Short mmCIF file of C-alpha atoms and ligand atoms in Angstrom, two decimals:
data_model
loop_
_atom_site.label_atom_id
_atom_site.label_comp_id
_atom_site.label_asym_id
_atom_site.label_seq_id
_atom_site.Cartn_x
_atom_site.Cartn_y
_atom_site.Cartn_z
CA MET A 238 54.66 -46.07 44.57
CA ILE A 239 52.09 -45.74 47.32
CA ASN A 240 53.03 -47.82 50.34
CA ALA A 241 50.91 -50.54 51.87
CA GLY A 242 49.08 -49.41 55.00
CA LYS A 243 48.59 -45.90 53.65
CA PHE A 244 44.93 -44.61 53.63
CA PHE A 245 42.76 -41.81 52.47
CA ASP A 246 39.82 -40.89 54.93
CA GLY A 247 36.34 -39.53 54.08
CA HIS A 248 35.65 -37.65 57.38
CA ASN A 249 37.24 -36.06 60.54
CA ASP A 250 36.62 -33.20 62.83
CA LEU A 251 40.11 -31.99 63.42
CA LEU A 252 39.72 -28.57 62.34
CA LEU A 253 36.90 -28.24 64.94
CA ARG A 254 39.19 -29.47 67.69
CA LEU A 255 42.03 -27.12 66.83
CA TRP A 256 39.57 -24.21 66.55
CA VAL A 257 38.18 -24.96 70.06
CA ASN A 258 41.43 -25.79 71.76
CA HIS A 259 44.19 -23.97 69.83
CA ALA A 260 42.56 -21.18 68.12
CA ASP A 261 45.79 -18.87 68.66
CA ASP A 262 48.31 -21.45 67.54
CA PRO A 263 46.87 -24.45 65.84
CA VAL A 264 49.98 -25.28 63.80
CA THR A 265 52.35 -26.07 66.66
CA PRO A 266 50.12 -28.67 68.44
CA PHE A 267 49.25 -30.22 65.10
CA PHE A 268 52.90 -30.78 63.99
CA ALA A 269 54.35 -31.49 67.49
CA GLY A 270 51.54 -33.72 68.60
CA ARG A 271 48.62 -32.90 70.94
CA GLU A 272 47.58 -34.70 74.07
CA GLN A 273 43.92 -35.23 73.26
CA GLY A 274 41.83 -36.59 70.39
CA HIS A 275 42.58 -38.89 67.54
CA LEU A 276 44.59 -36.93 65.02
CA ASP A 277 47.78 -34.95 64.84
CA PHE A 278 50.66 -35.07 62.23
CA PRO A 279 52.95 -37.44 64.19
CA ARG A 280 50.22 -40.06 64.81
CA MET A 281 48.78 -39.55 61.33
CA ARG A 282 52.14 -40.46 59.92
CA GLN A 283 52.50 -43.41 62.34
CA GLY A 284 48.93 -44.74 61.40
CA GLY A 285 49.29 -44.37 57.57
CA PHE A 286 46.87 -41.43 57.28
CA ALA A 287 47.83 -39.98 53.96
CA GLY A 288 44.92 -37.56 53.34
CA GLY A 289 41.28 -36.93 53.79
CA LEU A 290 38.32 -34.75 53.86
CA PHE A 291 38.72 -32.16 56.60
CA ALA A 292 35.30 -30.84 57.89
CA VAL A 293 34.42 -27.23 58.48
CA PHE A 294 31.88 -27.43 61.22
CA VAL A 295 29.90 -24.84 62.96
CA PRO A 296 28.75 -26.55 66.40
CA PRO A 297 25.86 -25.70 68.30
CA VAL A 298 26.51 -22.86 70.83
CA ALA A 299 26.23 -24.99 74.05
CA TRP A 300 28.83 -27.44 72.69
CA VAL A 301 31.39 -24.75 72.12
CA ALA A 302 30.54 -23.22 75.61
CA GLY A 303 30.97 -26.54 77.27
CA GLU A 304 34.44 -27.18 75.59
CA ARG A 305 35.75 -23.58 76.04
CA LYS A 306 34.11 -23.12 79.48
CA LEU A 307 32.39 -19.88 78.49
CA GLU A 308 29.07 -18.50 79.42
CA VAL A 309 26.50 -19.38 76.60
CA SER A 310 25.04 -15.84 76.77
CA SER A 311 28.32 -14.25 75.93
CA LEU A 312 29.12 -16.76 73.20
CA GLU A 313 25.63 -16.50 71.57
CA ALA A 314 26.41 -12.99 70.49
CA GLN A 315 29.63 -14.05 68.87
CA HIS A 316 28.20 -17.27 67.28
CA ASP A 317 28.52 -16.13 63.82
CA ALA A 318 28.54 -19.20 61.56
CA LEU A 319 30.50 -17.44 58.83
CA ALA A 320 33.06 -16.18 61.02
CA ILE A 321 33.49 -19.64 62.60
CA ALA A 322 33.58 -21.22 59.23
CA GLU A 323 36.29 -18.79 58.01
CA ALA A 324 38.36 -19.26 61.15
CA GLN A 325 38.39 -23.02 60.47
CA ILE A 326 39.30 -22.53 56.72
CA ALA A 327 42.02 -20.38 57.95
CA ILE A 328 43.34 -23.00 60.14
CA LEU A 329 43.30 -25.60 57.22
CA HIS A 330 45.31 -23.19 55.10
CA ARG A 331 47.77 -22.46 57.86
CA LEU A 332 48.39 -26.21 58.35
CA ALA A 333 49.56 -26.44 54.68
CA ASP A 334 51.21 -23.19 54.47
CA GLU A 335 53.30 -23.61 57.60
CA SER A 336 54.01 -27.26 57.04
CA ALA A 337 57.29 -26.90 55.27
CA GLY A 338 56.06 -29.03 52.33
CA ARG A 339 54.54 -31.63 54.53
CA ALA A 340 50.97 -30.98 53.95
CA ARG A 341 48.98 -29.53 50.84
CA VAL A 342 45.45 -28.41 50.18
CA CYS A 343 44.24 -30.52 47.28
CA ARG A 344 41.58 -29.35 44.68
CA THR A 345 41.66 -32.38 42.31
CA ALA A 346 42.05 -36.10 42.44
CA THR A 347 45.53 -35.71 40.61
CA ASP A 348 46.63 -33.43 43.43
CA ILE A 349 45.74 -36.09 46.01
CA GLU A 350 47.35 -38.80 44.14
CA GLN A 351 50.67 -36.76 43.88
CA CYS A 352 50.57 -36.14 47.62
CA LEU A 353 50.25 -39.85 48.26
CA GLN A 354 53.18 -40.51 45.97
CA GLN A 355 55.27 -37.86 47.47
CA ASP A 356 54.41 -38.64 51.13
CA VAL A 357 52.66 -35.21 51.46
CA LEU A 358 49.49 -35.00 53.71
CA ALA A 359 46.61 -34.36 51.38
CA LEU A 360 44.09 -31.89 52.84
CA VAL A 361 40.53 -31.59 51.10
CA MET A 362 38.13 -28.99 52.43
CA HIS A 363 34.74 -30.16 53.32
CA ILE A 364 31.72 -28.38 54.84
CA GLU A 365 29.61 -30.39 57.38
CA GLY A 366 26.33 -28.41 57.68
CA ALA A 367 25.85 -25.36 55.34
CA GLU A 368 24.77 -22.94 58.15
CA MET A 369 27.50 -20.36 56.83
CA LEU A 370 26.22 -20.23 53.31
CA ASP A 371 23.43 -17.71 52.44
CA ALA A 372 20.28 -19.08 50.70
CA GLU A 373 21.39 -17.20 47.45
CA LEU A 374 24.65 -19.03 47.57
CA THR A 375 26.75 -15.99 47.01
CA LEU A 376 29.27 -17.27 49.27
CA LEU A 377 29.62 -20.42 47.44
CA ASP A 378 32.12 -19.20 44.87
CA ARG A 379 34.46 -17.64 47.65
CA PHE A 380 34.62 -20.99 49.53
CA TYR A 381 35.20 -22.85 46.19
CA GLN A 382 38.20 -20.39 45.59
CA GLN A 383 39.48 -21.28 49.00
CA GLY A 384 39.59 -24.90 48.06
CA LEU A 385 36.16 -26.27 49.03
CA ARG A 386 35.34 -29.48 47.15
CA SER A 387 32.68 -31.21 49.17
CA ILE A 388 29.45 -30.34 51.04
CA GLY A 389 27.13 -32.00 53.39
CA PRO A 390 24.11 -29.62 53.51
CA PHE A 391 23.18 -30.52 57.00
CA TRP A 392 24.46 -31.74 60.33
CA ASN A 393 21.87 -33.08 62.94
CA LEU A 394 19.97 -29.81 63.29
CA PRO A 395 17.64 -28.07 60.64
CA ASN A 396 19.02 -25.19 58.58
CA ARG A 397 17.86 -23.09 55.71
CA PHE A 398 18.63 -25.89 53.46
CA GLY A 399 16.61 -28.51 55.13
CA VAL A 400 16.56 -31.03 57.96
CA GLY A 401 19.33 -33.46 58.84
CA VAL A 402 18.75 -36.91 60.73
CA ASN A 403 18.39 -36.28 64.40
CA GLY A 404 16.88 -39.39 65.80
CA SER A 405 17.71 -41.85 68.58
CA PHE A 406 18.71 -45.58 68.34
CA PRO A 407 17.08 -47.74 67.10
CA GLY A 408 15.41 -45.65 64.45
CA SER A 409 14.59 -45.04 60.89
CA PRO A 410 16.30 -42.22 58.90
CA ASP A 411 12.71 -41.27 57.99
CA THR A 412 12.59 -38.22 60.14
CA GLY A 413 10.12 -35.86 58.57
CA ASP A 414 10.72 -32.98 56.21
CA GLY A 415 13.57 -32.87 53.54
CA MET A 416 15.11 -30.17 51.66
CA THR A 417 13.74 -26.55 51.21
CA ALA A 418 13.83 -24.85 47.81
CA ALA A 419 17.21 -23.41 48.85
CA GLY A 420 18.50 -26.92 49.63
CA LYS A 421 17.45 -28.12 46.28
CA ALA A 422 19.10 -24.99 44.54
CA LEU A 423 22.30 -25.97 46.65
CA ILE A 424 22.24 -29.49 45.11
CA ARG A 425 22.07 -27.98 41.62
CA ALA A 426 24.81 -25.55 42.38
CA CYS A 427 27.03 -28.37 43.61
CA ASN A 428 26.38 -30.30 40.35
CA GLU A 429 27.33 -27.33 38.31
CA LYS A 430 30.66 -26.73 40.26
CA ARG A 431 31.16 -30.54 40.32
CA LEU A 432 31.37 -30.41 44.15
CA LEU A 433 30.87 -33.60 46.03
CA ILE A 434 27.48 -33.70 47.80
CA ASP A 435 27.75 -35.68 51.11
CA LEU A 436 24.53 -37.74 52.00
CA SER A 437 25.79 -38.82 55.34
CA HIS A 438 23.72 -36.69 57.56
CA MET A 439 20.55 -36.47 55.16
CA ASN A 440 17.23 -37.92 56.39
CA GLU A 441 15.07 -40.39 54.19
CA LYS A 442 13.48 -37.50 52.29
CA SER A 443 16.56 -35.43 51.64
CA PHE A 444 18.33 -38.49 50.33
CA TRP A 445 15.78 -39.46 47.83
CA GLN A 446 15.33 -35.69 46.78
CA THR A 447 19.10 -35.61 46.23
CA ALA A 448 19.03 -39.00 44.38
CA GLU A 449 16.52 -37.63 41.98
CA LEU A 450 17.98 -34.18 41.48
CA SER A 451 21.69 -34.86 41.33
CA ASP A 452 23.61 -36.05 38.31
CA ALA A 453 26.67 -36.87 40.50
CA PRO A 454 27.60 -40.40 42.06
CA LEU A 455 25.74 -40.70 45.41
CA VAL A 456 28.28 -40.49 48.19
CA ALA A 457 27.91 -41.00 51.88
CA THR A 458 31.39 -39.94 53.33
CA HIS A 459 30.85 -41.35 56.86
CA SER A 460 27.97 -43.93 57.39
CA ASN A 461 27.37 -47.43 57.90
CA ALA A 462 24.94 -50.20 57.19
CA HIS A 463 21.39 -49.78 58.86
CA ALA A 464 20.80 -53.59 58.51
CA LEU A 465 23.61 -54.21 61.02
CA CYS A 466 23.18 -51.21 63.38
CA ALA A 467 19.89 -49.43 63.22
CA GLN A 468 21.23 -45.90 63.82
CA PRO A 469 18.95 -43.47 62.00
CA ARG A 470 22.29 -42.03 60.37
CA ASN A 471 23.15 -45.40 58.91
CA LEU A 472 22.05 -46.30 55.38
CA THR A 473 19.08 -48.57 54.57
CA ASN A 474 19.56 -51.40 51.95
CA ALA A 475 17.14 -49.27 49.58
CA GLN A 476 19.55 -46.33 49.95
CA LEU A 477 22.47 -48.65 49.20
CA ASP A 478 20.87 -49.94 46.13
CA ALA A 479 20.42 -46.33 44.93
CA ILE A 480 24.37 -45.64 45.82
CA ALA A 481 25.23 -48.61 43.91
CA ALA A 482 23.07 -47.72 40.86
CA SER A 483 24.67 -44.28 40.64
CA ASP A 484 28.28 -45.80 40.81
CA GLY A 485 28.53 -43.91 44.13
CA PHE A 486 30.40 -44.69 47.32
CA VAL A 487 30.29 -45.10 51.16
CA GLY A 488 32.93 -44.49 53.61
CA VAL A 489 32.75 -46.56 56.70
CA ASN A 490 32.37 -44.80 60.05
CA PHE A 491 34.46 -45.93 62.99
CA GLY A 492 32.13 -44.68 65.68
CA ASN A 493 31.09 -47.16 68.26
CA ALA A 494 27.45 -46.07 68.08
CA PHE A 495 27.36 -46.42 64.25
CA LEU A 496 28.85 -49.91 64.48
CA ARG A 497 27.32 -51.89 67.20
CA ALA A 498 24.09 -53.80 66.88
CA ASP A 499 23.07 -52.62 70.22
CA GLY A 500 23.78 -49.05 69.28
CA GLN A 501 25.82 -48.45 72.34
CA ARG A 502 28.81 -45.98 72.61
CA ASN A 503 30.94 -48.57 74.60
CA ALA A 504 34.51 -48.47 73.59
CA ASP A 505 34.99 -52.21 74.03
CA THR A 506 33.70 -52.67 70.33
CA SER A 507 35.70 -55.12 68.55
CA LEU A 508 37.40 -54.15 65.32
CA ASN A 509 35.47 -56.95 63.60
CA GLU A 510 32.31 -54.91 63.84
CA ILE A 511 34.18 -52.46 61.30
CA VAL A 512 35.08 -55.38 59.26
CA LYS A 513 31.53 -56.66 59.23
CA HIS A 514 30.17 -53.20 57.89
CA LEU A 515 32.89 -53.20 55.30
CA CYS A 516 31.96 -56.80 54.14
CA PHE A 517 28.32 -56.03 54.06
CA LEU A 518 28.80 -52.86 52.02
CA LEU A 519 31.24 -54.75 49.63
CA ASP A 520 28.47 -57.17 49.16
CA LYS A 521 25.94 -54.38 48.42
CA LEU A 522 28.00 -51.95 46.50
CA GLY A 523 30.77 -54.00 44.99
CA GLU A 524 34.65 -53.75 45.49
CA GLU A 525 34.87 -50.32 43.99
CA ARG A 526 32.52 -48.41 45.88
CA VAL A 527 33.50 -48.76 49.74
CA GLY A 528 36.31 -47.13 51.75
CA PHE A 529 36.87 -45.42 55.05
CA GLY A 530 35.07 -42.36 56.66
CA SER A 531 36.50 -42.65 60.20
CA ASP A 532 34.95 -39.65 61.79
CA PHE A 533 38.12 -39.23 63.95
CA ASP A 534 38.03 -36.47 66.43
CA GLY A 535 34.21 -36.34 66.03
CA ILE A 536 33.06 -39.62 67.86
CA SER A 537 34.15 -42.34 70.14
CA VAL A 538 36.12 -45.25 68.50
CA PRO A 539 36.83 -48.75 69.55
CA GLU A 540 39.58 -48.91 72.22
CA SER A 541 41.32 -51.46 70.12
CA LEU A 542 41.76 -48.69 67.52
CA GLY A 543 42.35 -45.91 70.08
CA ASP A 544 43.19 -43.29 67.52
CA VAL A 545 44.67 -43.11 64.16
CA THR A 546 47.81 -44.93 65.18
CA GLY A 547 45.47 -48.10 65.59
CA MET A 548 44.94 -48.28 61.90
CA PRO A 549 47.49 -51.23 61.35
CA ALA A 550 45.38 -53.34 63.77
CA LEU A 551 42.37 -52.68 61.39
CA PHE A 552 44.24 -53.61 58.34
CA ALA A 553 45.36 -56.90 60.25
CA ALA A 554 41.65 -57.59 61.00
CA LEU A 555 40.85 -57.12 57.28
CA ALA A 556 43.67 -59.47 56.34
CA ALA A 557 42.43 -62.07 59.01
CA ALA A 558 38.99 -61.81 57.47
CA GLY A 559 40.41 -62.87 54.12
CA ILE A 560 40.47 -59.54 52.32
CA ASP A 561 43.57 -59.67 50.18
CA ASP A 562 46.19 -56.91 49.62
CA ALA A 563 44.57 -55.62 46.41
CA LEU A 564 41.17 -55.33 47.94
CA GLN A 565 42.65 -53.67 51.06
CA GLU A 566 44.25 -51.08 48.83
CA LYS A 567 41.00 -50.32 47.01
CA LEU A 568 39.38 -49.80 50.49
CA ALA A 569 42.24 -47.71 51.82
CA TRP A 570 42.58 -45.15 49.02
CA ARG A 571 41.90 -46.44 45.33
CA ASN A 572 38.16 -46.21 45.61
CA TRP A 573 38.17 -42.88 47.15
CA LEU A 574 40.40 -41.54 44.40
CA ARG A 575 38.11 -43.26 41.80
CA VAL A 576 34.78 -41.53 43.13
CA LEU A 577 36.45 -38.29 43.61
CA LYS A 578 37.74 -38.31 40.04
CA ARG A 579 34.37 -39.13 38.73
CA THR A 580 32.71 -36.47 40.85
CA TRP A 581 35.17 -33.67 40.34
CA GLY A 582 36.20 -34.62 36.72
CA GLN A 583 39.83 -34.29 37.39
ZN1 ZN B 296 29.24 -36.12 60.57
#
């Protein structure tokens, strides 16, 4: 039995926040609650957050310097993508190992289903921006052994695998070059290992290269509809058609700038903007291929949501829009489990 209001989420940046703000002891603030951000264990419980993809993300040097109040020059020397990724992976495992059974790192869809039934927080390891991987992919096996099940090859900046979307509003996702030869090899390697490939930060060219190369369902873990909000990170109707044809999936992003028709970050965004994107995507993709990809702790969300504890208000908005309990359950977790099972094979 999985309770109403529980949900599985396609994207968050909690590991980055814990690494930046609580590198020495990430476990205590996570389980006791922390002042900032959108996520911690008590608030996740309250909001129905049952599990999700947790991003390992190597931020640009200047960001880290800003948040940690360090000199950029002293940090640049230490800005080792592999070391940062390993530190965040270690945090993920500590959250599970030191949870007294309250959280688990999941490697299969069956693991996640069990967690949902047993009220254990399901943690899935995801990479956002594969800066820490070598072009020969010798590290991929090691990460896989550590629990990695999903990769978005790029974030907003170019890396050895290709170029992500980095445009301003309003704009097209067609931002130039796509994947390098190493990027294409990464897509093939992900297919071989049955790792999920995340299209969310791909530009037009990378998207279509992936669509052509990959034999997996096309999945964008945290993106919205470009027709409703012309953010270059959002998906065009042609891209949505390709996702539907592959029996893929889109997780709706709760970021103001990805929701609003005016592209602003203002937090006075109505929850109906989230409902509008969900309904548009349901119409394009069908009832089985849409869910949530909040981007909690990575973006600014509507103030009526506030943080993860605002999720019951979103479910109320879905009900008010005529989305019945069965479809709410599909959006909340059933569709995520379905596409993960199809991608991972178990
Ligand atoms: Zn992202």
